[in-house]
Short mmCIF file of C-alpha atoms and ligand atoms in Angstrom, two decimals:
data_model
loop_
_atom_site.label_atom_id
_atom_site.label_comp_id
_atom_site.label_asym_id
_atom_site.label_seq_id
_atom_site.Cartn_x
_atom_site.Cartn_y
_atom_site.Cartn_z
CA UNK A 9 151.38 89.67 94.77
CA UNK A 10 151.37 90.17 98.52
CA UNK A 11 151.92 87.08 100.67
CA UNK A 12 148.82 85.98 102.56
CA UNK A 13 148.87 85.71 106.33
CA UNK A 14 146.96 82.88 107.87
CA UNK A 15 144.74 84.81 110.26
CA UNK A 16 141.59 82.82 110.68
CA UNK A 17 139.76 84.85 113.26
CA UNK A 18 140.12 88.45 114.19
CA UNK A 19 139.56 89.11 117.81
CA UNK A 20 137.78 92.40 118.33
CA UNK A 21 138.55 92.52 122.04
CA UNK A 22 142.25 91.85 121.92
CA UNK A 23 142.94 93.56 118.66
CA UNK A 24 141.18 96.33 116.88
CA UNK A 25 139.24 94.53 114.25
CA UNK A 26 136.24 92.26 114.09
CA UNK A 27 135.08 90.36 111.08
CA UNK A 28 131.47 89.56 110.55
CA UNK A 29 131.97 86.58 108.35
CA UNK A 30 129.55 84.15 106.91
CA UNK A 31 128.50 81.04 108.72
CA UNK A 32 128.06 82.35 112.25
CA UNK A 33 124.51 82.64 113.46
CA UNK A 34 125.67 84.51 116.54
CA UNK A 35 125.72 88.24 116.82
CA UNK A 36 129.05 89.90 117.67
CA UNK A 37 127.73 90.57 121.14
CA UNK A 38 126.87 86.92 121.70
CA UNK A 39 130.33 85.92 120.51
CA UNK A 40 131.79 88.46 122.87
CA UNK A 41 129.73 87.24 125.82
CA UNK A 42 130.75 83.63 125.11
CA UNK A 43 134.36 84.67 125.07
CA UNK A 44 133.80 86.38 128.42
CA UNK A 45 132.19 83.30 129.95
CA UNK A 46 134.94 81.00 128.78
CA UNK A 47 137.69 83.11 130.29
CA UNK A 48 137.15 85.26 133.33
CA UNK A 49 140.41 87.05 132.55
CA UNK A 50 139.20 88.17 129.14
CA UNK A 51 138.85 91.88 128.65
CA UNK A 52 135.12 92.54 128.69
CA UNK A 53 134.51 96.26 128.13
CA UNK A 54 130.79 96.33 129.11
CA UNK A 55 131.88 95.56 132.67
CA UNK A 56 134.55 98.24 132.88
CA UNK A 57 133.65 101.32 134.88
CA UNK A 58 134.90 104.88 135.16
CA UNK A 59 135.22 107.53 132.50
CA UNK A 60 136.19 105.49 129.45
CA UNK A 61 135.52 107.36 126.24
CA UNK A 62 138.56 107.33 124.00
CA UNK A 63 140.65 105.01 126.15
CA UNK A 64 144.43 104.52 125.84
CA UNK A 65 145.13 102.59 122.69
CA UNK A 66 142.40 104.28 120.67
CA UNK A 67 144.02 107.57 119.76
CA UNK A 68 147.81 107.26 119.74
CA UNK A 69 148.12 106.34 116.07
CA UNK A 70 145.85 109.18 114.94
CA UNK A 71 147.71 111.64 117.18
CA UNK A 72 151.08 110.49 115.86
CA UNK A 73 149.81 110.92 112.31
CA UNK A 74 148.16 114.30 112.80
CA UNK A 75 150.49 115.91 115.31
CA UNK A 76 153.86 114.41 114.56
CA UNK A 77 153.49 113.60 110.87
CA UNK A 78 154.21 109.92 111.51
CA UNK A 79 154.02 107.71 108.43
CA UNK A 80 154.00 103.95 108.07
CA UNK A 81 155.12 101.75 105.23
CA UNK A 82 152.51 99.93 103.22
CA UNK A 83 152.07 96.34 104.48
CA UNK A 84 153.67 93.73 102.29
CA UNK A 85 151.52 90.90 103.61
CA UNK A 86 147.86 90.51 102.89
CA UNK A 87 145.41 89.13 105.42
CA UNK A 88 143.89 85.75 104.84
CA UNK A 89 140.64 87.05 103.52
CA UNK A 90 139.16 89.28 100.93
CA UNK A 91 136.16 91.29 101.98
CA UNK A 92 133.11 92.46 100.10
CA UNK A 93 132.75 95.42 102.41
CA UNK A 94 135.09 97.13 104.83
CA UNK A 95 133.44 99.49 107.32
CA UNK A 96 135.40 101.93 109.44
CA UNK A 97 133.58 102.45 112.73
CA UNK A 98 131.52 99.94 114.70
CA UNK A 99 128.90 102.34 116.02
CA UNK A 100 125.22 101.96 115.19
CA UNK A 101 125.81 103.42 111.73
CA UNK A 102 128.60 100.99 110.85
CA UNK A 103 126.81 97.99 112.36
CA UNK A 104 123.59 98.94 110.56
CA UNK A 105 125.47 99.31 107.29
CA UNK A 106 126.88 95.80 107.77
CA UNK A 107 123.45 94.40 108.60
CA UNK A 108 121.76 96.04 105.61
CA UNK A 109 124.57 94.96 103.29
CA UNK A 110 124.11 91.36 104.36
CA UNK A 111 120.37 91.61 103.85
CA UNK A 112 120.90 92.92 100.34
CA UNK A 113 123.85 90.81 99.26
CA UNK A 114 123.31 87.61 101.17
CA UNK A 115 124.46 86.09 104.43
CA UNK A 116 127.69 84.87 102.86
CA UNK A 117 128.96 88.40 102.36
CA UNK A 118 132.30 89.00 103.98
CA UNK A 119 132.31 92.16 106.00
CA UNK A 120 135.17 93.61 108.02
CA UNK A 121 134.35 96.23 110.63
CA UNK A 122 137.31 98.20 111.94
CA UNK A 123 137.16 100.18 115.13
CA UNK A 124 139.87 101.89 117.14
CA UNK A 125 138.12 101.19 120.46
CA UNK A 126 137.99 98.02 122.52
CA UNK A 127 134.22 97.68 122.22
CA UNK A 128 131.71 98.24 119.48
CA UNK A 129 128.71 100.54 119.79
CA UNK A 130 130.50 103.89 119.49
CA UNK A 131 128.45 106.46 121.38
CA UNK A 132 125.76 103.89 122.11
CA UNK A 133 127.52 101.18 124.10
CA UNK A 134 126.24 99.22 127.05
CA UNK A 135 127.40 98.78 130.64
CA UNK A 136 126.79 95.70 132.74
CA UNK A 137 126.68 95.50 136.50
CA UNK A 138 126.11 92.63 138.86
CA UNK A 139 124.14 93.71 141.91
CA UNK A 140 123.24 91.10 144.54
CA UNK A 141 123.96 88.38 142.01
CA UNK A 142 121.64 89.91 139.44
CA UNK A 143 122.93 91.21 136.14
CA UNK A 144 121.76 94.71 135.34
CA UNK A 145 122.27 96.30 131.95
CA UNK A 146 122.64 100.01 131.62
CA UNK A 147 123.57 102.40 128.89
CA UNK A 148 127.08 103.68 128.27
CA UNK A 149 126.43 106.93 126.43
CA UNK A 150 123.22 107.01 124.46
CA UNK A 151 120.29 106.37 126.79
CA UNK A 152 117.42 105.42 124.52
CA UNK A 153 116.40 105.65 120.91
CA UNK A 154 115.27 109.21 120.46
CA UNK A 155 111.96 109.70 118.68
CA UNK A 156 111.73 106.29 116.94
CA UNK A 157 108.37 107.20 115.40
CA UNK A 158 110.15 109.71 113.18
CA UNK A 159 112.56 107.11 111.83
CA UNK A 160 112.48 106.20 108.16
CA UNK A 161 110.73 102.97 107.12
CA UNK A 162 114.20 101.41 106.56
CA UNK A 163 115.30 102.42 110.07
CA UNK A 164 112.08 101.16 111.65
CA UNK A 165 112.39 97.84 109.86
CA UNK A 166 115.99 97.52 111.01
CA UNK A 167 114.94 98.01 114.64
CA UNK A 168 112.26 95.34 114.24
CA UNK A 169 114.61 92.95 112.45
CA UNK A 170 117.22 93.10 115.22
CA UNK A 171 114.55 92.68 117.90
CA UNK A 172 114.39 96.15 119.39
CA UNK A 173 110.91 96.80 120.75
CA UNK A 174 110.83 100.54 121.29
CA UNK A 175 107.43 100.43 123.03
CA UNK A 176 109.03 98.55 125.95
CA UNK A 177 110.83 101.76 126.84
CA UNK A 178 107.66 102.86 128.64
CA UNK A 179 107.70 99.76 130.87
CA UNK A 180 111.18 100.50 132.15
CA UNK A 181 111.64 104.23 132.05
CA UNK A 182 110.08 106.42 134.70
CA UNK A 183 109.18 109.49 132.69
CA UNK A 184 108.14 111.39 135.80
CA UNK A 185 111.33 110.66 137.71
CA UNK A 186 112.57 114.25 137.71
CA UNK A 187 109.16 115.89 138.00
CA UNK A 188 108.14 113.75 140.98
CA UNK A 189 111.33 114.71 142.77
CA UNK A 190 111.13 118.35 141.79
CA UNK A 191 114.39 118.06 139.87
CA UNK A 192 115.21 120.07 136.79
CA UNK A 193 118.06 121.17 134.59
CA UNK A 194 120.46 123.51 136.33
CA UNK A 195 123.02 126.04 135.32
CA UNK A 196 126.24 125.94 137.31
CA UNK A 197 128.50 128.95 137.60
CA UNK A 198 131.89 127.98 138.94
CA UNK A 199 133.90 130.01 141.42
CA UNK A 200 136.92 129.92 139.10
CA UNK A 201 135.04 131.49 136.24
CA UNK A 202 132.41 133.62 137.96
CA UNK A 203 133.85 134.42 141.38
CA UNK A 204 131.43 132.21 143.32
CA UNK A 205 129.84 128.80 143.06
CA UNK A 206 126.24 129.29 142.12
CA UNK A 207 123.52 126.95 140.82
CA UNK A 208 120.33 128.18 139.25
CA UNK A 209 117.50 126.98 137.04
CA UNK A 210 118.63 126.76 133.45
CA UNK A 211 116.50 129.18 131.48
CA UNK A 212 118.67 129.40 128.39
CA UNK A 213 116.44 127.22 126.25
CA UNK A 214 113.12 128.58 127.50
CA UNK A 215 110.78 131.14 126.03
CA UNK A 216 110.40 134.19 128.15
CA UNK A 217 106.86 135.02 126.97
CA UNK A 218 104.66 133.47 129.65
CA UNK A 219 106.75 133.97 132.76
CA UNK A 220 108.77 137.01 131.83
CA UNK A 221 109.21 138.59 135.25
CA UNK A 222 110.13 135.29 136.87
CA UNK A 223 112.88 134.71 134.29
CA UNK A 224 114.17 138.26 134.50
CA UNK A 225 114.38 137.93 138.30
CA UNK A 226 116.29 134.70 137.87
CA UNK A 227 118.74 136.16 135.34
CA UNK A 228 119.37 139.02 137.73
CA UNK A 229 120.67 136.52 140.29
CA UNK A 230 123.28 135.17 137.85
CA UNK A 231 126.86 136.17 138.76
CA UNK A 232 127.50 137.82 135.38
CA UNK A 233 128.03 141.40 134.24
CA UNK A 234 125.00 143.70 134.09
CA UNK A 235 125.50 144.14 130.34
CA UNK A 236 125.42 140.37 129.91
CA UNK A 237 122.18 140.13 131.93
CA UNK A 238 120.56 142.79 129.74
CA UNK A 239 121.77 141.05 126.57
CA UNK A 240 120.47 137.71 127.82
CA UNK A 241 117.04 139.10 128.67
CA UNK A 242 116.87 140.81 125.28
CA UNK A 243 117.92 137.63 123.49
CA UNK A 244 115.26 135.56 125.26
CA UNK A 245 112.42 138.03 124.97
CA UNK A 246 112.78 139.47 121.47
CA UNK A 247 111.94 137.79 118.23
CA UNK A 248 114.30 139.94 116.22
CA UNK A 249 115.40 138.86 112.76
CA UNK A 250 119.17 139.13 113.11
CA UNK A 251 119.78 138.43 109.43
CA UNK A 252 117.44 141.09 108.08
CA UNK A 253 118.61 142.45 104.72
CA UNK A 254 121.30 139.83 104.36
CA UNK A 255 120.31 138.34 101.05
CA UNK A 256 117.74 135.79 100.01
CA UNK A 257 116.35 133.01 102.13
CA UNK A 258 118.80 130.65 100.42
CA UNK A 259 121.74 132.98 101.18
CA UNK A 260 120.71 132.99 104.84
CA UNK A 261 120.41 129.23 104.99
CA UNK A 262 123.86 128.88 103.43
CA UNK A 263 125.28 131.36 105.89
CA UNK A 264 123.74 129.54 108.86
CA UNK A 265 125.03 126.21 107.57
CA UNK A 266 128.56 127.58 107.86
CA UNK A 267 128.11 129.41 111.14
CA UNK A 268 128.33 127.86 114.60
CA UNK A 269 125.80 129.07 117.15
CA UNK A 270 128.63 130.73 119.11
CA UNK A 271 129.69 132.69 116.02
CA UNK A 272 126.08 133.57 115.27
CA UNK A 273 125.75 135.07 118.76
CA UNK A 274 129.05 136.92 118.39
CA UNK A 275 128.66 138.28 114.88
CA UNK A 276 124.95 138.80 114.37
CA UNK A 277 123.40 139.14 117.82
CA UNK A 278 126.41 141.06 119.14
CA UNK A 279 126.27 139.70 122.66
CA UNK A 280 129.25 139.67 125.01
CA UNK A 281 131.63 136.72 125.14
CA UNK A 282 130.18 135.88 128.57
CA UNK A 283 126.77 135.19 127.02
CA UNK A 284 128.37 133.24 124.17
CA UNK A 285 130.13 131.01 126.70
CA UNK A 286 126.93 130.47 128.71
CA UNK A 287 125.24 129.12 125.60
CA UNK A 288 128.27 127.13 124.55
CA UNK A 289 128.43 125.37 127.90
CA UNK A 290 124.73 124.91 128.60
CA UNK A 291 123.44 121.36 128.93
CA UNK A 292 121.34 120.30 126.00
C1 FAD B 20 126.53 111.00 126.03
C2 FAD B 20 125.63 110.76 124.83
C3 FAD B 20 124.29 110.53 125.02
C4 FAD B 20 123.45 110.32 123.93
N1 FAD B 20 122.14 110.05 124.16
C5 FAD B 20 121.34 109.72 123.13
C6 FAD B 20 120.01 109.27 123.38
O1 FAD B 20 119.57 109.14 124.52
N2 FAD B 20 119.25 108.95 122.32
C7 FAD B 20 119.71 109.03 121.03
O2 FAD B 20 118.95 108.68 120.11
N3 FAD B 20 120.97 109.44 120.76
C8 FAD B 20 121.79 109.78 121.79
N4 FAD B 20 123.09 110.16 121.55
C9 FAD B 20 123.54 110.20 120.16
C10 FAD B 20 123.83 108.79 119.65
O3 FAD B 20 124.55 108.06 120.62
C11 FAD B 20 124.67 108.90 118.38
O4 FAD B 20 123.97 109.69 117.43
C12 FAD B 20 124.94 107.54 117.75
O5 FAD B 20 125.43 106.60 118.68
C13 FAD B 20 125.93 107.76 116.63
O6 FAD B 20 126.21 106.53 116.03
P1 FAD B 20 127.26 106.43 114.85
O7 FAD B 20 127.48 105.00 114.56
O8 FAD B 20 126.83 107.30 113.73
O9 FAD B 20 128.58 107.12 115.42
P2 FAD B 20 129.47 106.65 116.66
O10 FAD B 20 128.63 106.00 117.70
O11 FAD B 20 130.30 107.82 117.03
O12 FAD B 20 130.38 105.51 116.04
C14 FAD B 20 131.55 105.79 115.33
C15 FAD B 20 132.48 104.62 115.55
O13 FAD B 20 133.64 104.83 114.75
C16 FAD B 20 134.78 104.54 115.51
N5 FAD B 20 135.86 105.32 114.93
C17 FAD B 20 136.00 106.64 114.90
N6 FAD B 20 137.12 106.98 114.26
C18 FAD B 20 137.70 105.83 113.87
C19 FAD B 20 138.90 105.52 113.15
N7 FAD B 20 139.72 106.47 112.71
N8 FAD B 20 139.19 104.22 112.93
C20 FAD B 20 138.36 103.25 113.39
N9 FAD B 20 137.22 103.49 114.05
C21 FAD B 20 136.90 104.76 114.29
C22 FAD B 20 134.42 104.93 116.92
O14 FAD B 20 135.21 104.24 117.87
C23 FAD B 20 132.96 104.50 117.00
O15 FAD B 20 132.81 103.17 117.44
C24 FAD B 20 123.97 110.38 122.61
C25 FAD B 20 125.33 110.62 122.42
C26 FAD B 20 126.15 110.80 123.51
C27 FAD B 20 127.63 111.03 123.27
#
């Protein structure tokens, strides 16, 4: 049997693993904040700035494995604990899974959450700033919970249980911010790609029906080939069934499940690569 190592506490910040073990009433974030307060030198990712994403330390092992075929020997030592549940990924899905598991199997459940990043939250992390002595909390990635009313009863209960009051969003978010300042989504054509720097309204997701001429005039200002402009106008104005005669409804759904939007545009709408790239790069 493998020898046990005496590791009593895994440190998420300085290592890559965090254990949510029984007996602590504090959330991982509270533990993290305490750690931060007790040592000003401690790495505290919510305060780090700049483009972080997959930071150094998070991808090297996977790259070595996938690109260089690196292999490692099986460990001979076992950690100090056995776990009831091991979760790979400390984003909202992994954290929710841990929370729901504890609810179902009791607070004494031993759960190990592994993450290859220095902070939990995945694509929905938080940033902290101190401005004039006041701590401000901002989002690092995901901005707000999209469409919480459509969540399943389990999801809604989870939000309530962890103390997230979605209705407070309206107290803090200025929904007219862009409208009041006459700001909108833009489409940027770069000099490198299109010969000149040009910014225009982004019409790619709009319906052409009501303001057809306005949109056509706008497309005609885009620094793209005439054939691409024509294809774009046609794409936005016609409600053509591009999969006509291509099998049953089920066949079409299966086909679309396996087809990216770029490939759909290429193969079935037959637009130029320039139009495909515009759609690929548009902001969503
Ligand atoms: C810029 C941005 C803005 C967004 N805005 C919104 C928004 O406003 N509203 C909204 O509702 N949604 C938004 N989303 C989507 C939302 O953030 C995600 O759907 C959600 O966070 C996904 O959670 P997840 O736990 O499923 O996955 P992730 O958050 O991706 O979590 C996966 C976790 O697994 C870890 N991981 C991955 N591979 C490994 C590995 N090999 N070993 C160990 N750990 C690993 C990652 O580090 C990560 O922590 C946004 C996403 C982005 C990127």
